Amino acid sequence: MSKTILITGASSGIGKAAALHFAAHGWNVVATMRSPEKETDLAGLENMLVTRLDVQSPETIDASIAAGIARFGAIDAVVNNAGYGQYGVFEAITPEQVQTQFDVNVFGVMNTIRAILPHFRERGEGMIINISSGAGRFTLPLISLYNASKFALEGFSEALSFELAALNITVKIVEPGGTTTNFIKTSEERFSAKPLPEYDAFLGAAFKMFDNLKGMQLATAEQVAETIYQAATDGTDTLRYLIGNEDFKRRVENRLSLPDQTYIESIKAAYLPFMGGKGG
Ligand code: NAP
């Protein structure tokens, strides 16, 4: 019998690619999104149920799970993919923006897991795949809020994996590096631009640092979807799956293997030279 997966944030990017990838491999897919009325590529595909789910609205999570079970009989796996980056210097980000970053990237994941667990417990099995990021493993200037949300997701997922393993429920974390989706545009649009002139030199230097990273080869949403599929089907209890180019993987490895202060100095060395003596 076909297995069934529920995916959040399936309107675009990694979530949509994952919906198509699992469907192409014979899975039933509950492709959930905030605005299903706008979706035209997934709706109507065989074994695809498109539902409205806003991770900030627990009622829509419950309704999507119920609709998935009603249509396909059970849900075997959930991919917590919905997310975005609230970029900008911390002081320029409003408390409301901080709250929303955590509401979507952290509390939305927790709410979705809380909602699916009774079903998984009843069945005596289940799988949860949380989409984190390199930003869940290493820090960079200008993304303190996104870093905080993905570090929280990493710690939560790792600790949760222990208690759920006892119930035959597997938790996995997929960590993409830069990926060609709407993410960068959405994050740039949300960039907090409150004028705080004391940060101007830092901002200019940090932007130059990111410009230097822009030539880096990005993964495609389809490649990340393939990794999510591997995580769901490889039959192991491996916790983390990295997906990105060699430079990205080296950054994650460096964060683990370099002495802490050496890593911190390496990041400072990437932007301080652009500050023209200020703060350098
Ligand atoms: P994307 O194309 O912008 O997709 C993000 C998805 O999240 C969209 O479907 C969006 O829905 C949805 N979403 C946002 N807020 C939501 C909410 N409150 N409730 C439900 N859905 C919501 O970007 P993506 O790259 O595929 O991002 C997917 C995941 O990958 C995110 O968790 C992101 O942090 C992670 N990631 C991305 C990259 C990258 O470079 N692209 C790298 C590492 C990790 P709408 O269409 O309604 O806005």
Short mmCIF file of C-alpha atoms and ligand atoms in Angstrom, two decimals:
data_model
loop_
_atom_site.label_atom_id
_atom_site.label_comp_id
_atom_site.label_asym_id
_atom_site.label_seq_id
_atom_site.Cartn_x
_atom_site.Cartn_y
_atom_site.Cartn_z
CA MET A 1 0.00 0.00 0.00
CA SER A 2 1.24 3.52 -0.80
CA LYS A 3 2.64 5.57 2.02
CA THR A 4 1.39 9.07 2.75
CA ILE A 5 3.39 12.20 3.53
CA LEU A 6 2.16 15.62 4.68
CA ILE A 7 4.34 18.59 3.72
CA THR A 8 4.03 22.18 5.00
CA GLY A 9 4.90 25.14 2.78
CA ALA A 10 4.28 23.18 -0.43
CA SER A 11 3.29 26.26 -2.47
CA SER A 12 6.85 26.83 -3.72
CA GLY A 13 10.52 25.94 -3.55
CA ILE A 14 11.65 22.91 -1.56
CA GLY A 15 8.14 22.03 -0.31
CA LYS A 16 6.66 21.96 -3.79
CA ALA A 17 9.62 20.04 -5.22
CA ALA A 18 9.26 17.51 -2.38
CA ALA A 19 5.52 17.12 -3.06
CA LEU A 20 6.23 16.37 -6.73
CA HIS A 21 9.17 14.06 -5.89
CA PHE A 22 7.24 11.90 -3.41
CA ALA A 23 4.21 11.75 -5.74
CA ALA A 24 6.48 10.67 -8.62
CA HIS A 25 7.74 7.85 -6.38
CA GLY A 26 4.24 6.54 -5.69
CA TRP A 27 3.52 8.23 -2.38
CA ASN A 28 0.23 9.88 -1.49
CA VAL A 29 0.95 13.53 -0.72
CA VAL A 30 -0.93 16.01 1.45
CA ALA A 31 0.53 19.22 0.00
CA THR A 32 -0.35 21.94 2.47
CA MET A 33 -0.04 25.68 1.98
CA ARG A 34 -1.41 29.02 3.11
CA SER A 35 -3.17 29.85 -0.16
CA PRO A 36 -4.26 26.65 -1.91
CA GLU A 37 -6.59 28.65 -4.17
CA LYS A 38 -3.48 30.00 -5.98
CA GLU A 39 -1.98 26.54 -6.58
CA THR A 40 -2.34 25.17 -10.10
CA ASP A 41 0.57 22.71 -10.59
CA LEU A 42 -0.23 20.24 -7.81
CA ALA A 43 -4.01 20.40 -7.59
CA GLY A 44 -5.60 17.59 -9.57
CA LEU A 45 -2.49 15.37 -9.67
CA GLU A 46 -3.11 11.73 -8.83
CA ASN A 47 -2.62 10.89 -5.13
CA MET A 48 -2.18 14.58 -4.30
CA LEU A 49 -4.41 16.37 -1.81
CA VAL A 50 -3.89 20.13 -1.58
CA THR A 51 -5.08 21.67 1.69
CA ARG A 52 -4.89 25.01 3.49
CA LEU A 53 -2.41 25.01 6.34
CA ASP A 54 -0.92 28.09 7.95
CA VAL A 55 1.57 26.96 10.61
CA GLN A 56 0.48 30.00 12.66
CA SER A 57 -3.07 28.62 12.82
CA PRO A 58 -3.38 25.33 14.80
CA GLU A 59 -6.96 24.78 13.50
CA THR A 60 -5.67 24.59 9.92
CA ILE A 61 -3.01 22.07 11.00
CA ASP A 62 -5.66 19.83 12.61
CA ALA A 63 -7.95 20.19 9.60
CA SER A 64 -5.18 19.25 7.12
CA ILE A 65 -4.20 16.18 9.14
CA ALA A 66 -7.84 15.10 9.39
CA ALA A 67 -8.36 15.64 5.65
CA GLY A 68 -5.20 13.63 4.85
CA ILE A 69 -6.29 10.71 7.02
CA ALA A 70 -9.83 10.84 5.59
CA ARG A 71 -8.50 10.74 2.02
CA PHE A 72 -5.59 8.31 2.32
CA GLY A 73 -6.39 6.31 5.49
CA ALA A 74 -3.27 7.30 7.45
CA ILE A 75 -0.26 9.62 7.46
CA ASP A 76 3.18 7.98 7.62
CA ALA A 77 5.45 11.02 7.57
CA VAL A 78 5.39 14.79 8.05
CA VAL A 79 7.84 17.29 6.55
CA ASN A 80 8.04 20.56 8.46
CA ASN A 81 9.30 22.76 5.65
CA ALA A 82 7.45 26.11 5.92
CA GLY A 83 9.86 28.84 6.91
CA TYR A 84 11.55 32.12 6.00
CA GLY A 85 14.48 34.27 7.06
CA GLN A 86 14.03 37.47 9.05
CA TYR A 87 17.30 39.18 8.18
CA GLY A 88 18.72 42.49 9.39
CA VAL A 89 20.61 43.82 12.42
CA PHE A 90 18.83 42.71 15.58
CA GLU A 91 18.19 46.23 16.85
CA ALA A 92 16.32 47.12 13.66
CA ILE A 93 13.95 44.15 13.97
CA THR A 94 10.70 44.80 15.82
CA PRO A 95 9.44 42.52 18.62
CA GLU A 96 6.54 41.56 16.31
CA GLN A 97 9.01 40.48 13.60
CA VAL A 98 10.94 38.45 16.19
CA GLN A 99 7.71 36.78 17.34
CA THR A 100 6.62 35.94 13.79
CA GLN A 101 10.03 34.45 12.93
CA PHE A 102 9.69 32.07 15.86
CA ASP A 103 5.94 31.52 15.28
CA VAL A 104 6.66 30.17 11.79
CA ASN A 105 10.11 28.53 12.05
CA VAL A 106 9.85 27.08 15.56
CA PHE A 107 6.38 27.17 17.17
CA GLY A 108 4.72 26.25 13.86
CA VAL A 109 6.89 23.12 13.72
CA MET A 110 6.09 22.29 17.35
CA ASN A 111 2.36 22.77 16.74
CA THR A 112 2.43 20.51 13.69
CA ILE A 113 4.32 17.81 15.59
CA ARG A 114 1.98 18.11 18.58
CA ALA A 115 -0.97 17.65 16.20
CA ILE A 116 0.37 14.56 14.41
CA LEU A 117 1.76 12.68 17.43
CA PRO A 118 -1.54 11.16 18.65
CA HIS A 119 -1.97 9.62 15.15
CA PHE A 120 1.61 8.30 15.14
CA ARG A 121 1.26 6.92 18.69
CA GLU A 122 -1.97 5.16 17.75
CA ARG A 123 -0.26 3.57 14.73
CA GLY A 124 2.90 2.71 16.66
CA GLU A 125 5.11 4.38 14.03
CA GLY A 126 5.77 7.60 12.15
CA MET A 127 8.42 9.90 10.77
CA ILE A 128 9.06 13.61 11.23
CA ILE A 129 11.48 15.43 8.92
CA ASN A 130 12.32 19.01 9.93
CA ILE A 131 13.89 21.32 7.35
CA SER A 132 16.60 23.25 9.11
CA SER A 133 19.50 25.00 7.37
CA GLY A 134 23.24 25.54 7.52
CA ALA A 135 22.04 28.45 9.66
CA GLY A 136 21.05 25.82 12.22
CA ARG A 137 24.72 24.78 12.49
CA PHE A 138 26.83 27.91 12.00
CA THR A 139 26.27 31.63 12.49
CA LEU A 140 26.76 34.54 10.10
CA PRO A 141 26.46 38.31 10.50
CA LEU A 142 23.03 39.86 9.82
CA ILE A 143 20.94 36.73 10.32
CA SER A 144 20.81 36.51 14.11
CA LEU A 145 17.05 35.92 14.18
CA TYR A 146 17.06 33.27 11.47
CA ASN A 147 20.08 31.66 13.18
CA ALA A 148 18.25 31.71 16.51
CA SER A 149 15.16 30.07 15.02
CA LYS A 150 17.08 27.30 13.23
CA PHE A 151 19.41 26.66 16.22
CA ALA A 152 16.23 26.29 18.31
CA LEU A 153 14.80 23.90 15.72
CA GLU A 154 18.01 21.84 15.75
CA GLY A 155 18.14 21.51 19.54
CA PHE A 156 14.44 20.74 19.75
CA SER A 157 14.62 18.11 16.99
CA GLU A 158 17.71 16.38 18.37
CA ALA A 159 16.33 16.15 21.92
CA LEU A 160 12.88 15.12 20.67
CA SER A 161 14.42 12.33 18.59
CA PHE A 162 15.42 10.52 21.80
CA GLU A 163 11.99 10.50 23.41
CA LEU A 164 10.17 9.62 20.18
CA ALA A 165 12.59 6.80 19.27
CA ALA A 166 11.17 5.04 22.31
CA LEU A 167 7.78 5.14 20.53
CA ASN A 168 9.11 3.97 17.13
CA ILE A 169 8.72 7.50 15.75
CA THR A 170 11.80 8.73 13.85
CA VAL A 171 12.90 12.39 13.80
CA LYS A 172 15.22 13.58 11.04
CA ILE A 173 16.73 16.95 10.17
CA VAL A 174 17.52 18.02 6.60
CA GLU A 175 19.99 20.91 6.39
CA PRO A 176 20.16 22.62 2.99
CA GLY A 177 22.77 25.18 2.07
CA GLY A 178 21.86 27.95 -0.38
CA THR A 179 19.08 26.71 -2.65
CA THR A 180 17.50 28.34 -5.71
CA THR A 181 13.99 29.12 -4.42
CA ASN A 182 11.97 32.23 -3.52
CA PHE A 183 13.68 32.14 -0.11
CA ILE A 184 16.40 34.71 -0.85
CA LYS A 185 13.90 37.14 -2.44
CA THR A 186 11.40 36.69 0.43
CA SER A 187 14.14 37.20 2.99
CA GLU A 188 15.47 40.28 1.19
CA GLU A 189 11.95 41.74 1.08
CA ARG A 190 11.62 41.19 4.82
CA PHE A 191 15.05 42.72 5.50
CA SER A 192 14.60 45.21 8.30
CA ALA A 193 15.79 48.56 6.99
CA LYS A 194 15.20 50.77 10.02
CA PRO A 195 17.85 53.51 9.71
CA LEU A 196 20.47 53.18 12.47
CA PRO A 197 23.52 55.01 11.07
CA GLU A 198 25.95 53.54 13.63
CA TYR A 199 25.53 50.18 11.85
CA ASP A 200 26.20 51.55 8.35
CA ALA A 201 29.88 50.54 8.20
CA PHE A 202 29.06 47.07 9.52
CA LEU A 203 26.16 46.69 7.08
CA GLY A 204 28.30 47.70 4.10
CA ALA A 205 30.99 45.22 5.11
CA ALA A 206 28.53 42.39 5.76
CA PHE A 207 26.84 42.98 2.38
CA LYS A 208 30.26 42.78 0.69
CA MET A 209 30.91 39.50 2.51
CA PHE A 210 27.60 38.12 1.23
CA ASP A 211 28.36 39.43 -2.29
CA ASN A 212 31.52 37.35 -2.21
CA LEU A 213 29.39 34.29 -1.43
CA LYS A 214 26.93 34.99 -4.26
CA GLY A 215 29.03 33.23 -6.90
CA MET A 216 28.71 30.04 -4.88
CA GLN A 217 26.90 27.25 -6.65
CA LEU A 218 23.43 26.77 -5.18
CA ALA A 219 21.56 23.50 -4.85
CA THR A 220 18.22 23.14 -6.62
CA ALA A 221 14.95 22.54 -4.80
CA GLU A 222 14.81 19.18 -6.57
CA GLN A 223 18.18 18.14 -5.10
CA VAL A 224 16.93 19.02 -1.62
CA ALA A 225 13.71 17.10 -2.34
CA GLU A 226 15.80 14.05 -3.31
CA THR A 227 17.61 14.29 0.05
CA ILE A 228 14.30 14.54 1.92
CA TYR A 229 13.15 11.44 0.04
CA GLN A 230 16.37 9.63 0.96
CA ALA A 231 15.84 10.60 4.61
CA ALA A 232 12.28 9.26 4.50
CA THR A 233 13.15 5.97 2.83
CA ASP A 234 16.70 4.89 3.74
CA GLY A 235 15.50 2.78 6.66
CA THR A 236 18.11 4.21 9.06
CA ASP A 237 17.74 6.37 12.14
CA THR A 238 20.35 8.87 10.86
CA LEU A 239 19.47 12.23 12.38
CA ARG A 240 21.07 14.80 10.06
CA TYR A 241 21.24 15.09 6.27
CA LEU A 242 23.37 17.87 4.79
CA ILE A 243 22.66 18.97 1.22
CA GLY A 244 24.73 21.58 -0.56
CA ASN A 245 28.04 22.16 -2.33
CA GLU A 246 31.46 21.24 -0.97
CA ASP A 247 32.09 24.75 0.39
CA PHE A 248 28.86 24.57 2.39
CA LYS A 249 29.68 21.13 3.77
CA ARG A 250 33.18 22.36 4.70
CA ARG A 251 31.63 25.27 6.64
CA VAL A 252 29.51 22.90 8.68
CA GLU A 253 32.49 20.60 9.25
CA ASN A 254 34.66 23.58 10.28
CA ARG A 255 32.10 24.66 12.84
CA LEU A 256 32.31 21.21 14.39
CA SER A 257 36.05 20.67 14.15
CA LEU A 258 37.67 24.11 14.61
CA PRO A 259 38.22 25.46 18.10
CA ASP A 260 35.33 27.81 18.87
CA GLN A 261 37.32 31.04 18.84
CA THR A 262 39.08 30.07 15.60
CA TYR A 263 35.70 29.81 13.88
CA ILE A 264 34.57 33.17 15.30
CA GLU A 265 37.81 34.82 14.08
CA SER A 266 37.38 33.29 10.60
CA ILE A 267 33.94 34.90 10.22
CA LYS A 268 35.20 38.24 11.50
CA ALA A 269 38.07 38.04 9.01
CA ALA A 270 35.48 37.67 6.22
CA TYR A 271 33.82 41.06 6.84
CA LEU A 272 36.06 43.23 9.05
CA PRO A 273 38.51 43.98 6.21
CA PHE A 274 35.63 45.77 4.42
CA MET A 275 35.01 48.15 7.34
CA GLY A 276 37.85 50.48 6.44
CA GLY A 277 39.30 50.46 9.93
CA LYS A 278 35.95 51.08 11.65
CA GLY A 279 35.39 48.35 14.22
CA GLY A 280 38.15 46.25 12.57
P1 NAP B 1 10.28 29.38 -0.34
O1 NAP B 1 10.22 29.01 -1.78
O2 NAP B 1 10.16 30.81 0.05
O3 NAP B 1 9.20 28.51 0.43
C1 NAP B 1 8.84 28.77 1.75
C2 NAP B 1 7.48 28.16 2.00
O4 NAP B 1 7.11 28.40 3.36
C3 NAP B 1 6.39 28.77 1.12
O5 NAP B 1 5.56 27.72 0.69
C4 NAP B 1 5.66 29.68 2.08
O6 NAP B 1 4.30 29.87 1.77
C5 NAP B 1 5.78 28.86 3.33
N1 NAP B 1 5.38 29.61 4.53
C6 NAP B 1 5.89 30.76 5.01
N2 NAP B 1 5.21 31.12 6.11
C7 NAP B 1 4.26 30.17 6.30
C8 NAP B 1 3.24 29.96 7.27
N3 NAP B 1 3.00 30.83 8.27
N4 NAP B 1 2.46 28.84 7.17
C9 NAP B 1 2.64 27.96 6.17
N5 NAP B 1 3.56 28.12 5.22
C10 NAP B 1 4.36 29.22 5.30
O7 NAP B 1 11.67 28.92 0.29
P2 NAP B 1 12.35 27.48 0.45
O8 NAP B 1 13.79 27.68 0.18
O9 NAP B 1 11.62 26.44 -0.31
O10 NAP B 1 12.18 27.27 2.03
C11 NAP B 1 11.73 26.06 2.58
C12 NAP B 1 12.52 25.76 3.85
O11 NAP B 1 13.90 25.57 3.51
C13 NAP B 1 12.49 26.87 4.91
O12 NAP B 1 12.28 26.29 6.19
C14 NAP B 1 13.88 27.49 4.82
O13 NAP B 1 14.28 28.04 6.06
C15 NAP B 1 14.70 26.28 4.43
N6 NAP B 1 15.99 26.59 3.79
C16 NAP B 1 16.06 27.27 2.61
C17 NAP B 1 17.30 27.57 2.05
C18 NAP B 1 17.44 28.33 0.76
O14 NAP B 1 18.53 28.85 0.47
N7 NAP B 1 16.42 28.41 -0.08
C19 NAP B 1 18.48 27.17 2.70
C20 NAP B 1 18.37 26.47 3.90
C21 NAP B 1 17.14 26.18 4.43
P3 NAP B 1 3.71 31.13 0.95
O15 NAP B 1 3.88 30.77 -0.48
O16 NAP B 1 2.31 31.20 1.40
O17 NAP B 1 4.51 32.33 1.37
#
